[in-house]
Coordinates of C-alpha atoms in Angstrom, one line a residue:
X1 CA 11.4 -24.4 34.1
X2 CA 9.7 -27.8 35.3
X3 CA 10.9 -29.5 32.6
X4 CA 14.3 -27.7 33.1
X5 CA 14.4 -30.4 36.4
X6 CA 13.3 -33.0 35.5
X7 CA 15.8 -33.1 32.9
X8 CA 18.7 -32.4 35.7
X9 CA 16.8 -35.1 38.5
X10 CA 16.9 -37.5 35.3
X11 CA 20.5 -37.0 34.3
X12 CA 22.0 -37.2 37.7
X13 CA 19.9 -40.6 38.2
X14 CA 21.4 -41.7 34.7
X15 CA 25.0 -41.2 36.4
X16 CA 23.6 -42.8 39.0
X17 CA 24.0 -40.5 41.9
X18 CA 21.2 -38.3 43.1
X19 CA 20.3 -34.6 42.8
X20 CA 20.7 -31.8 44.7
X21 CA 18.4 -30.7 47.3
X22 CA 19.2 -27.1 47.3
X23 CA 19.5 -27.0 43.3
X24 CA 15.6 -29.1 43.3
X25 CA 14.2 -25.8 45.4
X26 CA 17.0 -23.3 43.6
X27 CA 15.2 -24.8 40.5
X28 CA 11.9 -24.6 41.9
X29 CA 11.8 -21.5 42.5
X30 CA 13.3 -20.0 39.5
X31 CA 12.4 -16.7 38.0
X32 CA 11.9 -16.5 34.2
X33 CA 15.5 -16.2 32.3
X34 CA 17.2 -16.0 35.6
X35 CA 19.2 -19.4 37.7
X36 CA 21.0 -18.2 40.7
X37 CA 22.9 -20.4 42.2
X38 CA 25.5 -18.6 44.6
X39 CA 26.6 -20.1 47.6
X40 CA 25.3 -23.4 46.3
X41 CA 28.3 -26.5 46.9
X42 CA 28.2 -28.2 43.2
X43 CA 29.1 -31.4 43.3
X44 CA 31.5 -33.3 39.4
X45 CA 27.4 -34.9 39.0
X46 CA 26.1 -31.5 39.3
X47 CA 28.4 -29.4 37.4
X48 CA 27.8 -31.9 34.8
X49 CA 24.3 -32.6 34.6
X50 CA 24.2 -28.5 34.6
X51 CA 26.7 -28.8 31.6
X52 CA 24.8 -30.9 29.7
X53 CA 21.7 -28.9 29.9
X54 CA 22.8 -25.7 29.6
X55 CA 23.9 -26.7 26.0
X56 CA 21.1 -27.2 24.1
X57 CA 18.9 -24.7 26.7
X58 CA 17.2 -21.5 25.2
X59 CA 15.3 -19.4 28.5
X60 CA 18.4 -19.1 30.7
X61 CA 19.8 -15.5 30.1
X62 CA 21.7 -15.3 33.5
X63 CA 23.8 -17.9 35.6
X64 CA 25.2 -17.1 38.7
X65 CA 27.9 -19.6 40.1
X66 CA 29.2 -16.8 43.1
X67 CA 30.7 -18.0 45.7
X68 CA 29.6 -22.6 44.5
X69 CA 33.5 -23.9 45.8
X70 CA 34.3 -25.8 41.7
X71 CA 36.9 -27.7 41.7
X72 CA 39.1 -27.7 39.1
X73 CA 35.9 -31.2 36.9
X74 CA 33.8 -29.2 38.2
X75 CA 34.6 -26.4 36.2
X76 CA 36.2 -28.1 33.4
X77 CA 32.6 -29.9 32.9
X78 CA 30.3 -26.6 33.2
X79 CA 32.4 -24.3 30.9
X80 CA 32.0 -27.6 28.2
X81 CA 28.0 -27.4 28.1
X82 CA 28.4 -23.9 28.1
X83 CA 30.8 -23.1 24.6
X84 CA 27.7 -24.1 22.7
X85 CA 24.9 -22.1 24.6
X86 CA 23.9 -19.3 22.5
X87 CA 21.4 -17.5 25.1
X88 CA 23.5 -16.6 27.9
X89 CA 24.6 -13.4 28.7
X90 CA 25.8 -12.9 32.3
X91 CA 27.8 -15.4 33.9
X92 CA 29.4 -14.7 37.4
X93 CA 32.0 -17.3 38.4
X94 CA 32.8 -14.9 42.1
X95 CA 34.8 -16.3 44.2
X96 CA 35.1 -19.8 43.7
X97 CA 39.1 -20.0 43.6
X98 CA 39.9 -21.0 39.8
X99 CA 43.7 -21.9 38.8
X100 CA 45.0 -23.5 36.1
X101 CA 42.4 -25.8 34.6
X102 CA 39.9 -23.7 35.4
X103 CA 41.8 -20.7 33.3
X104 CA 42.2 -22.6 30.2
X105 CA 38.4 -23.7 30.3
X106 CA 37.7 -19.9 30.2
X107 CA 40.3 -19.4 27.6
X108 CA 37.9 -22.3 25.7
X109 CA 35.1 -20.9 26.7
X110 CA 36.2 -17.4 25.5
X111 CA 37.4 -18.8 22.0
X112 CA 34.0 -20.6 20.9
X113 CA 31.1 -18.8 22.6
X114 CA 29.3 -16.0 20.9
X115 CA 26.9 -14.8 23.3
X116 CA 28.2 -13.9 26.5
X117 CA 28.3 -10.3 26.8
X118 CA 30.1 -10.0 30.8
X119 CA 31.6 -12.2 32.9
X120 CA 32.4 -11.9 36.5
X121 CA 35.5 -13.4 37.7
X122 CA 36.1 -11.4 40.8
X123 CA 38.1 -13.5 43.8
X124 CA 39.7 -16.5 42.2
X125 CA 43.3 -17.4 41.3
X126 CA 43.3 -16.3 37.8
X127 CA 46.8 -15.0 37.4
X128 CA 48.8 -17.3 39.9
X129 CA 49.4 -20.4 37.0
X130 CA 51.3 -17.3 34.1
X131 CA 50.3 -20.0 31.1
X132 CA 46.8 -20.9 31.9
X133 CA 46.6 -17.6 32.2
X134 CA 48.2 -16.9 28.4
X135 CA 45.9 -19.1 27.2
X136 CA 43.1 -16.8 29.1
X137 CA 43.9 -13.9 27.7
X138 CA 44.1 -16.2 24.2
X139 CA 40.2 -17.2 24.1
X140 CA 40.0 -13.1 24.8
X141 CA 41.8 -11.5 21.9
X142 CA 39.8 -14.1 19.9
X143 CA 36.4 -12.9 21.6
X144 CA 34.3 -11.1 19.2
X145 CA 30.9 -10.2 21.9
X146 CA 32.3 -10.2 25.5
X147 CA 31.6 -5.9 26.8
X148 CA 32.2 -6.1 30.8
X149 CA 35.1 -8.3 32.0
X150 CA 35.9 -8.5 35.7
X151 CA 38.7 -9.6 36.5
X152 CA 39.6 -8.3 40.2
X153 CA 41.6 -10.1 42.7
X154 CA 43.2 -12.8 40.7
X155 CA 46.8 -12.3 41.7
X156 CA 48.0 -10.7 38.3
X157 CA 51.2 -10.3 37.5
X158 CA 53.7 -7.5 35.8
X159 CA 53.0 -10.4 33.5
X160 CA 49.4 -11.9 33.3
X161 CA 49.6 -7.9 32.8
X162 CA 51.4 -7.8 29.2
X163 CA 49.6 -10.4 28.8
X164 CA 46.1 -8.7 29.1
X165 CA 47.9 -5.9 26.9
X166 CA 48.3 -7.9 24.2
X167 CA 44.9 -9.5 23.9
X168 CA 43.7 -5.5 24.1
X169 CA 45.0 -5.1 20.8
X170 CA 43.4 -7.9 19.4
X171 CA 40.2 -7.6 21.2
X172 CA 37.7 -5.2 19.2
X173 CA 34.5 -5.5 21.3
X174 CA 35.5 -4.9 25.5
X175 CA 34.0 -1.8 26.3
X176 CA 34.8 -2.3 30.2
X177 CA 37.7 -4.4 32.3
X178 CA 38.2 -3.9 35.9
X179 CA 41.8 -5.2 37.3
X180 CA 41.7 -3.8 40.7
X181 CA 43.6 -5.3 44.0
X182 CA 46.1 -7.2 42.1
X183 CA 49.7 -7.5 41.4
X184 CA 50.5 -4.8 37.9
X185 CA 53.5 -3.4 39.1
X186 CA 54.9 -0.2 37.3
X187 CA 55.5 -2.5 34.8
X188 CA 52.1 -4.0 33.4
X189 CA 50.9 -0.3 33.9
X190 CA 53.8 0.2 31.8
X191 CA 51.8 -2.4 29.5
X192 CA 48.9 -1.7 29.6
X193 CA 49.1 2.5 28.2
X194 CA 50.7 1.6 25.6
X195 CA 48.6 -0.8 24.2
X196 CA 45.3 1.6 24.4
X197 CA 46.3 2.6 20.9
X198 CA 46.0 0.9 19.4
X199 CA 42.7 -0.4 21.5
X200 CA 38.9 1.4 19.9
X201 CA 36.7 0.0 22.3
X202 CA 38.2 0.2 26.1
X203 CA 36.4 3.4 27.0
X204 CA 36.5 2.0 30.8
X205 CA 39.9 0.5 32.9
X206 CA 41.1 0.3 36.8
X207 CA 43.5 -0.1 37.8
X208 CA 43.3 0.7 41.7
X209 CA 45.6 -1.1 44.5
X210 CA 48.1 -2.5 41.8
X211 CA 51.6 -1.3 43.7
X212 CA 51.3 1.5 40.8
X213 CA 52.1 4.4 41.7
X214 CA 50.5 7.7 40.8
X215 CA 53.0 9.6 40.1
X216 CA 55.0 7.2 37.2
X217 CA 52.3 6.4 36.1
X218 CA 51.6 10.5 35.2
X219 CA 55.4 10.5 34.1
X220 CA 54.8 7.5 31.9
X221 CA 52.1 9.2 30.1
X222 CA 49.4 9.3 32.5
X223 CA 47.8 12.5 30.0
X224 CA 47.5 10.3 27.3
X225 CA 46.0 7.2 29.3
X226 CA 42.9 9.6 30.1
X227 CA 43.0 10.8 26.1
X228 CA 43.0 7.7 25.3
X229 CA 40.9 6.6 27.5
X230 CA 38.3 9.5 26.8
X231 CA 38.8 9.3 22.8
X232 CA 37.9 5.5 23.0
X233 CA 34.7 6.3 25.6
X234 CA 33.9 9.6 23.3
X235 CA 34.3 6.7 20.3
X236 CA 31.6 3.9 22.1
X237 CA 28.8 7.7 22.8
X238 CA 29.1 8.2 19.2
X239 CA 29.1 4.6 18.2
X240 CA 26.5 4.2 20.3
X241 CA 23.8 7.5 19.2
X242 CA 24.9 6.2 15.2
X243 CA 24.1 3.1 16.3
X244 CA 20.8 4.4 17.7
X245 CA 19.7 6.9 14.7
X246 CA 20.7 4.2 12.4
X247 CA 18.2 2.3 14.6
X248 CA 15.5 5.2 14.4
X249 CA 16.6 5.4 10.7
X250 CA 16.0 2.2 9.8
X251 CA 12.6 2.0 12.3
X252 CA 11.5 4.5 10.3
X253 CA 12.4 3.5 7.3
X254 CA 10.2 0.3 8.2
X255 CA 7.4 2.6 9.0
X256 CA 7.1 3.8 6.3
X257 CA 8.0 1.5 3.9
X258 CA 5.0 -0.2 5.8
X259 CA 2.7 2.4 5.7
X260 CA 3.5 2.3 2.0
X261 CA 2.4 -1.3 1.6
X262 CA -1.3 -0.9 3.6
X263 CA -2.0 2.7 1.8
X264 CA -1.1 0.6 -1.0
X265 CA -3.1 -2.6 -0.3
X266 CA -6.2 -0.5 0.8
X267 CA -5.9 1.6 -2.9
X268 CA -6.3 -1.6 -4.4
X269 CA -8.6 -3.6 -1.9
X270 CA -10.8 -0.3 -2.6
X271 CA -10.7 -0.3 -6.2
X272 CA -10.5 -4.4 -6.2
X273 CA -14.5 -4.0 -4.4
X274 CA -15.1 -0.4 -6.3
X275 CA -14.5 -2.6 -9.7
X276 CA -16.3 -5.6 -8.4
X277 CA -19.2 -2.2 -7.1
X278 CA -18.8 -1.3 -10.7
X279 CA -19.1 -4.7 -12.4
X280 CA -22.1 -5.2 -10.7
X281 CA -24.0 -1.8 -11.4
X282 CA -22.9 -2.9 -15.3
X283 CA -24.2 -6.8 -15.1
X284 CA -27.2 -4.7 -13.3
X285 CA -27.2 -1.7 -15.1
X286 CA -27.0 -4.6 -17.8
X287 CA -29.7 -6.5 -17.1
X288 CA -32.2 -3.7 -16.9
X289 CA -30.9 -2.7 -20.1
X290 CA -31.4 -5.8 -21.9
X291 CA -34.9 -6.2 -19.9
X292 CA -35.2 -2.7 -21.5
X293 CA -33.8 -4.3 -24.9
X294 CA -36.0 -7.1 -24.7
X295 CA -39.7 -4.6 -24.0
X296 CA -38.3 -2.2 -26.7
X297 CA -38.5 -4.4 -29.2
X298 CA -41.7 -6.0 -27.8
X299 CA -43.9 -2.6 -27.9
X300 CA -41.4 -2.1 -31.5
X301 CA -43.4 -5.6 -32.5
X302 CA -46.2 -4.5 -31.2
X303 CA -46.2 -1.0 -32.7
X304 CA -45.2 -3.1 -36.1
X305 CA -48.0 -4.6 -36.4
X306 CA -50.7 -2.1 -35.3
X307 CA -48.6 -0.2 -38.2
X308 CA -49.2 -3.2 -40.6
X309 CA -52.9 -2.9 -39.1
X310 CA -53.1 0.1 -39.7
X311 CA -52.3 0.2 -42.5
X312 CA -54.6 -2.8 -43.9
X313 CA -56.9 -0.6 -41.8
X314 CA -56.3 2.4 -44.2
X315 CA -56.2 0.8 -47.5
X316 CA -59.3 -0.7 -46.9
X317 CA -61.1 2.5 -45.3
X318 CA -59.7 3.8 -48.8
X319 CA -61.2 1.3 -50.8
X320 CA -64.2 1.3 -48.9
X321 CA -63.9 5.2 -49.1
X322 CA -64.2 5.0 -52.5
X323 CA -67.4 2.7 -53.2
X324 CA -69.5 4.6 -50.3
X325 CA -68.6 7.2 -52.7
X326 CA -68.9 5.3 -56.4
X327 CA -72.3 4.3 -54.0
X328 CA -73.7 7.8 -53.1
X329 CA -72.9 9.0 -56.9
X330 CA -74.8 5.7 -57.8
X331 CA -77.8 6.0 -54.7
X332 CA -77.9 10.4 -55.3
X333 CA -79.1 9.1 -59.3
X334 CA -81.3 6.3 -58.2
X335 CA -82.4 9.0 -56.1
X336 CA -82.9 11.5 -58.9
X337 CA -84.6 9.1 -60.7
X338 CA -86.3 7.7 -57.8
X339 CA -87.9 11.6 -57.0
X340 CA -88.0 11.7 -61.2
X341 CA -90.3 9.0 -61.1
X342 CA -92.1 9.6 -57.7
X343 CA -92.8 13.4 -60.0
X344 CA -94.4 11.3 -62.8
X345 CA -96.5 9.1 -61.2
X346 CA -98.1 12.3 -59.7
X347 CA -98.7 13.4 -63.4
X348 CA -99.8 9.8 -64.4
X349 CA -102.4 10.0 -61.1
X350 CA -103.1 13.5 -62.1
X351 CA -104.2 12.9 -65.6
X352 CA -105.7 9.8 -64.9
X353 CA -107.6 11.5 -62.0
X354 CA -108.1 14.2 -65.0
X355 CA -109.5 11.3 -67.7
X356 CA -111.7 10.4 -64.8
X357 CA -112.8 14.0 -64.3
X358 CA -113.5 14.4 -68.2
X359 CA -115.3 11.1 -68.3
X360 CA -117.5 12.0 -65.5
X361 CA -117.6 15.5 -67.2
X362 CA -119.7 16.7 -70.6
X363 CA -118.4 19.3 -71.6
X364 CA -115.5 17.2 -72.8
X365 CA -114.6 16.8 -76.2
X366 CA -113.3 13.8 -77.3
X367 CA -110.1 15.6 -79.3
X368 CA -109.3 16.4 -75.7
X369 CA -109.7 12.9 -74.7
X370 CA -107.8 12.0 -77.3
X371 CA -104.6 14.7 -76.2
X372 CA -104.9 13.6 -73.3
X373 CA -104.5 10.2 -73.8
X374 CA -101.3 10.7 -76.1
X375 CA -99.9 12.6 -73.9
X376 CA -99.8 10.1 -70.5
X377 CA -99.0 7.5 -73.5
X378 CA -96.0 9.4 -74.4
X379 CA -95.2 10.1 -70.6
X380 CA -95.5 6.4 -69.5
X381 CA -93.1 5.3 -72.7
X382 CA -91.3 8.2 -71.5
X383 CA -90.9 6.8 -67.6
X384 CA -90.3 2.9 -69.2
X385 CA -87.7 4.6 -71.1
X386 CA -85.6 6.3 -68.3
X387 CA -86.6 3.2 -66.0
X388 CA -84.9 1.4 -68.2
X389 CA -81.8 3.1 -68.1
X390 CA -81.6 2.8 -64.5
X391 CA -82.2 -0.2 -64.7
X392 CA -79.5 -0.9 -66.6
X393 CA -77.1 1.2 -64.5
X394 CA -78.2 -0.2 -60.9
X395 CA -77.7 -3.3 -62.0
X396 CA -74.4 -3.1 -63.2
X397 CA -73.8 -1.8 -59.5
X398 CA -76.3 -3.3 -57.8
X399 CA -77.4 -6.6 -60.4
X400 CA -80.7 -5.6 -60.7
X401 CA -82.8 -7.4 -63.5
X402 CA -83.6 -5.4 -66.1
X403 CA -87.0 -3.8 -66.7
X404 CA -88.5 -3.9 -69.4
X405 CA -91.0 -2.1 -72.0
X406 CA -93.7 -4.0 -70.8
X407 CA -92.8 -3.9 -66.8
X408 CA -96.2 -2.9 -65.1
X409 CA -95.7 0.2 -62.3
X410 CA -95.7 -2.7 -60.0
X411 CA -92.5 -4.1 -61.2
X412 CA -91.3 0.0 -60.7
X413 CA -92.8 -0.4 -56.8
X414 CA -90.9 -3.7 -56.1
X415 CA -87.5 -1.5 -58.2
X416 CA -88.5 1.1 -56.0
X417 CA -88.2 -1.2 -52.8
X418 CA -85.8 -3.0 -53.6
X419 CA -83.3 0.3 -54.5
X420 CA -85.0 1.2 -50.9
X421 CA -83.4 -1.7 -48.6
X422 CA -80.0 -1.2 -51.0
X423 CA -80.0 1.6 -49.3
X424 CA -80.7 0.2 -45.6
X425 CA -77.3 -1.9 -47.1
X426 CA -75.6 1.1 -47.5
X427 CA -76.3 3.3 -44.6
X428 CA -75.7 -0.2 -42.7
X429 CA -72.5 -0.8 -44.8
X430 CA -71.8 2.9 -43.6
X431 CA -72.2 3.1 -40.1
X432 CA -69.4 -0.6 -40.2
X433 CA -67.7 2.2 -41.9
X434 CA -67.7 4.4 -39.8
X435 CA -67.2 1.9 -36.5
X436 CA -64.5 0.8 -38.8
X437 CA -63.4 4.7 -38.4
X438 CA -63.6 4.5 -34.3
X439 CA -61.4 1.6 -33.8
X440 CA -58.7 2.9 -36.5
X441 CA -59.1 6.0 -33.6
X442 CA -58.3 3.7 -30.8
X443 CA -55.7 2.0 -32.7
X444 CA -53.1 5.2 -33.4
X445 CA -54.1 6.0 -29.4
X446 CA -52.2 3.1 -28.6
X447 CA -50.1 3.9 -31.1
X448 CA -49.6 7.1 -29.2
X449 CA -49.8 4.9 -25.7
X450 CA -46.5 3.2 -27.3
X451 CA -44.8 5.8 -28.3
X452 CA -44.6 7.6 -25.2
X453 CA -43.6 4.5 -23.5
X454 CA -40.8 4.4 -25.8
X455 CA -40.1 7.7 -24.7
X456 CA -40.3 6.9 -21.2
X457 CA -38.0 4.3 -21.5
X458 CA -35.6 6.8 -23.3
X459 CA -35.8 9.2 -20.9
X460 CA -35.2 5.7 -17.8
X461 CA -32.1 4.8 -19.8
X462 CA -30.7 8.0 -19.6
X463 CA -31.4 8.2 -16.1
X464 CA -29.4 4.6 -16.6
X465 CA -26.1 7.0 -18.2
X466 CA -26.7 9.4 -16.0
X467 CA -26.4 7.5 -13.3
X468 CA -23.5 5.8 -14.4
X469 CA -21.9 8.6 -15.4
X470 CA -22.3 10.0 -12.2
X471 CA -20.8 7.1 -10.5
X472 CA -17.5 7.3 -12.4
X473 CA -17.2 10.3 -11.1
X474 CA -17.2 9.7 -7.6
X475 CA -15.4 6.7 -8.1
X476 CA -12.1 9.8 -9.7
X477 CA -12.5 12.0 -6.9
X478 CA -11.8 8.8 -4.8
X479 CA -9.0 8.0 -6.7
X480 CA -7.7 11.5 -6.6
X481 CA -7.5 11.5 -2.8
X482 CA -6.2 8.8 -2.5
X483 CA -3.3 10.0 -4.7
X484 CA -4.0 13.2 -2.5
X485 CA -2.5 11.3 0.4
X486 CA 0.4 9.6 -1.3
X487 CA 1.9 12.8 -3.0
X488 CA 0.8 13.6 1.0
X489 CA 3.0 10.7 1.9
X490 CA 6.0 11.4 -0.1
X491 CA 6.3 15.1 1.4
X492 CA 6.5 13.4 4.7
X493 CA 9.8 11.3 2.9
X494 CA 11.4 13.9 1.7
X495 CA 10.8 16.0 5.5
X496 CA 12.5 12.9 6.3
X497 CA 15.5 12.7 3.4
X498 CA 16.0 16.4 4.4
X499 CA 16.4 15.9 8.4
X500 CA 18.8 13.0 7.2
X501 CA 20.4 15.4 5.2
X502 CA 20.4 17.9 7.4
X503 CA 22.4 15.1 10.2
X504 CA 24.5 14.4 7.0
X505 CA 25.5 18.5 7.3
X506 CA 25.8 17.9 10.4
X507 CA 28.2 15.7 10.5
X508 CA 30.1 17.2 8.1
X509 CA 30.2 20.9 10.3
X510 CA 31.5 18.7 13.0
X511 CA 33.8 16.9 10.3
X512 CA 34.6 20.6 9.7
X513 CA 35.5 20.9 13.5
X514 CA 38.0 18.0 14.6
X515 CA 39.8 19.2 11.0
X516 CA 39.6 22.8 12.1
X517 CA 41.6 20.4 15.3
X518 CA 43.9 18.3 13.4
X519 CA 44.6 22.5 11.6
X520 CA 46.1 23.7 15.3
X521 CA 47.1 20.6 16.5
X522 CA 49.8 21.1 13.1
X523 CA 50.3 24.4 13.8
X524 CA 51.6 23.8 17.3
X525 CA 54.0 20.8 16.3
X526 CA 55.2 24.0 13.9
X527 CA 55.5 25.6 17.1
X528 CA 57.6 23.1 19.2
X529 CA 59.2 22.3 15.9
X530 CA 60.0 26.4 15.8
X531 CA 60.7 26.5 19.8
X532 CA 63.7 23.6 19.2
X533 CA 64.7 24.6 16.2
X534 CA 65.5 27.7 18.9
X535 CA 66.7 25.3 21.9
X536 CA 68.7 23.5 18.7
X537 CA 70.8 27.3 18.0
X538 CA 70.8 27.9 21.9
X539 CA 72.7 24.7 22.7
X540 CA 75.2 25.6 20.2
X541 CA 76.0 28.8 21.8
X542 CA 76.3 27.1 24.8
X543 CA 78.9 24.7 23.2
X544 CA 80.4 28.2 21.3
X545 CA 80.5 29.2 25.3
X546 CA 81.5 26.3 26.3
X547 CA 84.1 25.3 24.2
X548 CA 86.0 28.8 25.2
X549 CA 85.7 27.9 29.0
X550 CA 86.3 24.3 29.0
X551 CA 88.4 24.5 31.4
X552 CA 86.9 26.2 34.2
X553 CA 82.8 25.5 33.3
X554 CA 83.4 21.5 33.2
X555 CA 81.3 20.5 35.7
X556 CA 78.6 23.1 35.2
X557 CA 78.2 22.2 31.4
X558 CA 77.8 18.5 32.8
X559 CA 74.5 20.2 33.9
X560 CA 73.9 21.3 31.2
X561 CA 74.5 18.3 29.3
X562 CA 72.2 16.4 31.1
X563 CA 69.4 18.8 31.1
X564 CA 69.3 18.5 27.2
X565 CA 69.4 15.3 27.5
X566 CA 66.2 15.7 29.4
X567 CA 64.4 18.4 27.6
X568 CA 65.7 16.2 24.1
X569 CA 63.3 12.9 26.3
X570 CA 60.5 15.8 26.9
X571 CA 60.6 16.5 23.3
X572 CA 60.8 13.1 22.2
X573 CA 57.8 12.5 24.4
X574 CA 56.3 15.3 23.0
X575 CA 56.9 14.2 19.6
X576 CA 55.3 10.6 20.3
X577 CA 53.0 12.1 22.2
X578 CA 51.8 14.8 19.5
X579 CA 51.9 11.6 16.3
X580 CA 49.9 9.8 18.7
X581 CA 47.2 12.3 18.8
X582 CA 47.9 13.3 15.0
X583 CA 47.1 9.9 14.1
X584 CA 44.2 9.2 16.3
X585 CA 42.7 12.6 15.1
X586 CA 43.4 11.3 11.4
X587 CA 41.7 7.7 12.3
X588 CA 39.3 9.3 13.4
X589 CA 38.6 11.9 10.5
X590 CA 38.9 8.1 8.6
X591 CA 36.4 6.7 10.4
X592 CA 33.7 10.6 10.2
X593 CA 34.9 10.6 7.2
X594 CA 33.7 6.2 6.3
X595 CA 30.7 7.5 8.1
X596 CA 29.9 10.4 6.7
X597 CA 30.7 8.0 3.1
X598 CA 27.9 5.8 4.9
X599 CA 25.4 8.0 5.7
X600 CA 25.3 9.4 1.8
X601 CA 25.4 6.7 0.9
X602 CA 21.9 5.2 2.4
X603 CA 20.6 8.6 1.2
X604 CA 21.4 8.7 -1.9
X605 CA 19.7 4.5 -1.9
X606 CA 17.0 6.4 0.0
X607 CA 16.7 8.8 -2.1
X608 CA 16.4 5.9 -4.6
X609 CA 13.4 4.0 -3.4
X610 CA 11.8 7.4 -3.1
X611 CA 12.4 8.0 -7.0
X612 CA 11.4 4.0 -7.4
X613 CA 8.3 4.6 -5.3
X614 CA 7.0 7.7 -6.9
X615 CA 7.2 6.3 -10.2
X616 CA 5.8 3.3 -9.9
X617 CA 3.5 5.4 -8.3
X618 CA 3.2 7.5 -11.1
X619 CA 2.8 4.3 -12.6
X620 CA -0.3 2.8 -10.8
X621 CA -1.7 6.0 -11.7
X622 CA -1.6 5.6 -15.1
X623 CA -2.5 2.3 -15.9
X624 CA -5.3 3.1 -13.2
X625 CA -6.1 5.7 -15.7
X626 CA -5.9 4.1 -18.7
X627 CA -8.1 1.3 -17.3
X628 CA -11.2 3.2 -16.4
X629 CA -10.9 5.3 -19.8
X630 CA -10.6 2.7 -21.6
X631 CA -13.3 1.1 -19.1
X632 CA -16.2 3.8 -19.3
X633 CA -15.2 4.4 -23.6
X634 CA -15.6 0.2 -23.8
X635 CA -19.1 0.1 -21.4
X636 CA -21.8 -1.2 -22.3
X637 CA -24.0 1.1 -21.6
X638 CA -21.6 3.8 -24.4
X639 CA -22.9 0.8 -26.9
X640 CA -26.0 0.3 -26.2
X641 CA -27.6 4.1 -25.8
X642 CA -29.5 5.2 -28.3
X643 CA -27.3 7.6 -31.4
X644 CA -28.2 11.7 -29.9

């Protein structure tokens, strides 16, 4: 508001005048949204500055200028600025003695301004100049925002009341009109009463202190006036209730839409988070599975290498066993031959001993000595032959020199030592083969350990797959919970629709009640018509009787005729009242039908929107289910899992 004060001072200085201190003080103490300059004598320059400031002012909603002694020029300048204002709702111009120029400026203001809802013009002289007041009434007829108008003590005559009546016929927003303490008179009151059937918004009209006799108004149709005011008030109340219900329904629908959008956004955010978590878990699982696969491949390669080595070792072992078996056979043969040789050597030694004994003993004969020598020679020859054969066999396997028939016992001993050395070499080779067998057993143990590690890796892979399946099941359970919440929200929306249907049913019941009332009015019209026909019959009988007694009862006949004319006027007035009531009820019925149609249309739109939301939710749920199924079916865990 400090800016408003500075702008006022600047505009006053630009026009060559000093700003009023009282106005500056009021602007300094300005409450929010209200400018009160009551009882301040405003100059023309101040009015010009305020008019310019009020053109673009967006903070003030109330302007009080009562008892400011505004001049005609100042009033015109101030109201010209208000024509372009779009925020002021309340304007008070009480006690400013506004005249013709003020009335014309007010008419222009009412034509152009689209924000003022309450206008106070008490204690002015607007009705003194009929042409200017007609301009004011024309602006009132064209206005579409004014709801309250205070015209007390404005010297409004019956002609001004007739102009107001014409303006009320064209106005569709004015709800309260205060005409107390004017000079409306009987004709003006009658004109205002006659305009009420054409106005559907005015529900309060004060005519006290206008020189209108109450009995005359009552005789001229005060009851229809009251009924019309009550009807307008009921219509205004119904309109406010409808607006309130519409506002509540719109708020509820907006709340439901916001709640739906919030739930949808939460669901999408949850789905995105779960997707990110699933992607991270999938990446981690894929990395873990990759590591396990690499380790498994390494173990496979190690196992394959060990298998190859084992096969080679088994082949070498088989070959060594075959060789050892052959060598064992050769060794057994050599051992057997060695035993034979040792036996023969023993025999030779015994023979030599026997020869020695024979040489020593004189008792032996030459014949026995010859036989003994011949036997020794044969045994030596046979032994040499066997040694040669054994040497040939061993020579093939051990590459030993062949014994000839000329071999000496020393050579046989040398061969025996060589055979012992070969036996030791064979034993050493057997020891090496035993060590190789032990290494092969160690290799088999390593193979068993690799197989156990492979089983553990497969178990870890199965555990990871089970964990992923459990996470998928939890995710599906969470989605089902979201779907349940959405179904609950849908049920709540359906409950709201049921309430709206109940409201529509109540409106229909009220419309049926109105139709029953219209039917009662129709029956009342028929009864009145029957009474009228009865009166006509009575009139015909009376006329016949009067014609017979014309000379004697002329005066009474005239009185009866006067009474009949009065009765006809009353009947005509009743018929007009009935027509007005019937038209009002018909219009009310049409309004109710239109309201019912609009409510049905709103209900249909709400049902269509609910059906569309339900279809969208079902489609989203199906899309989500398909995506989850596609994700589960196309998961890398499924492709990497070992076949059962």
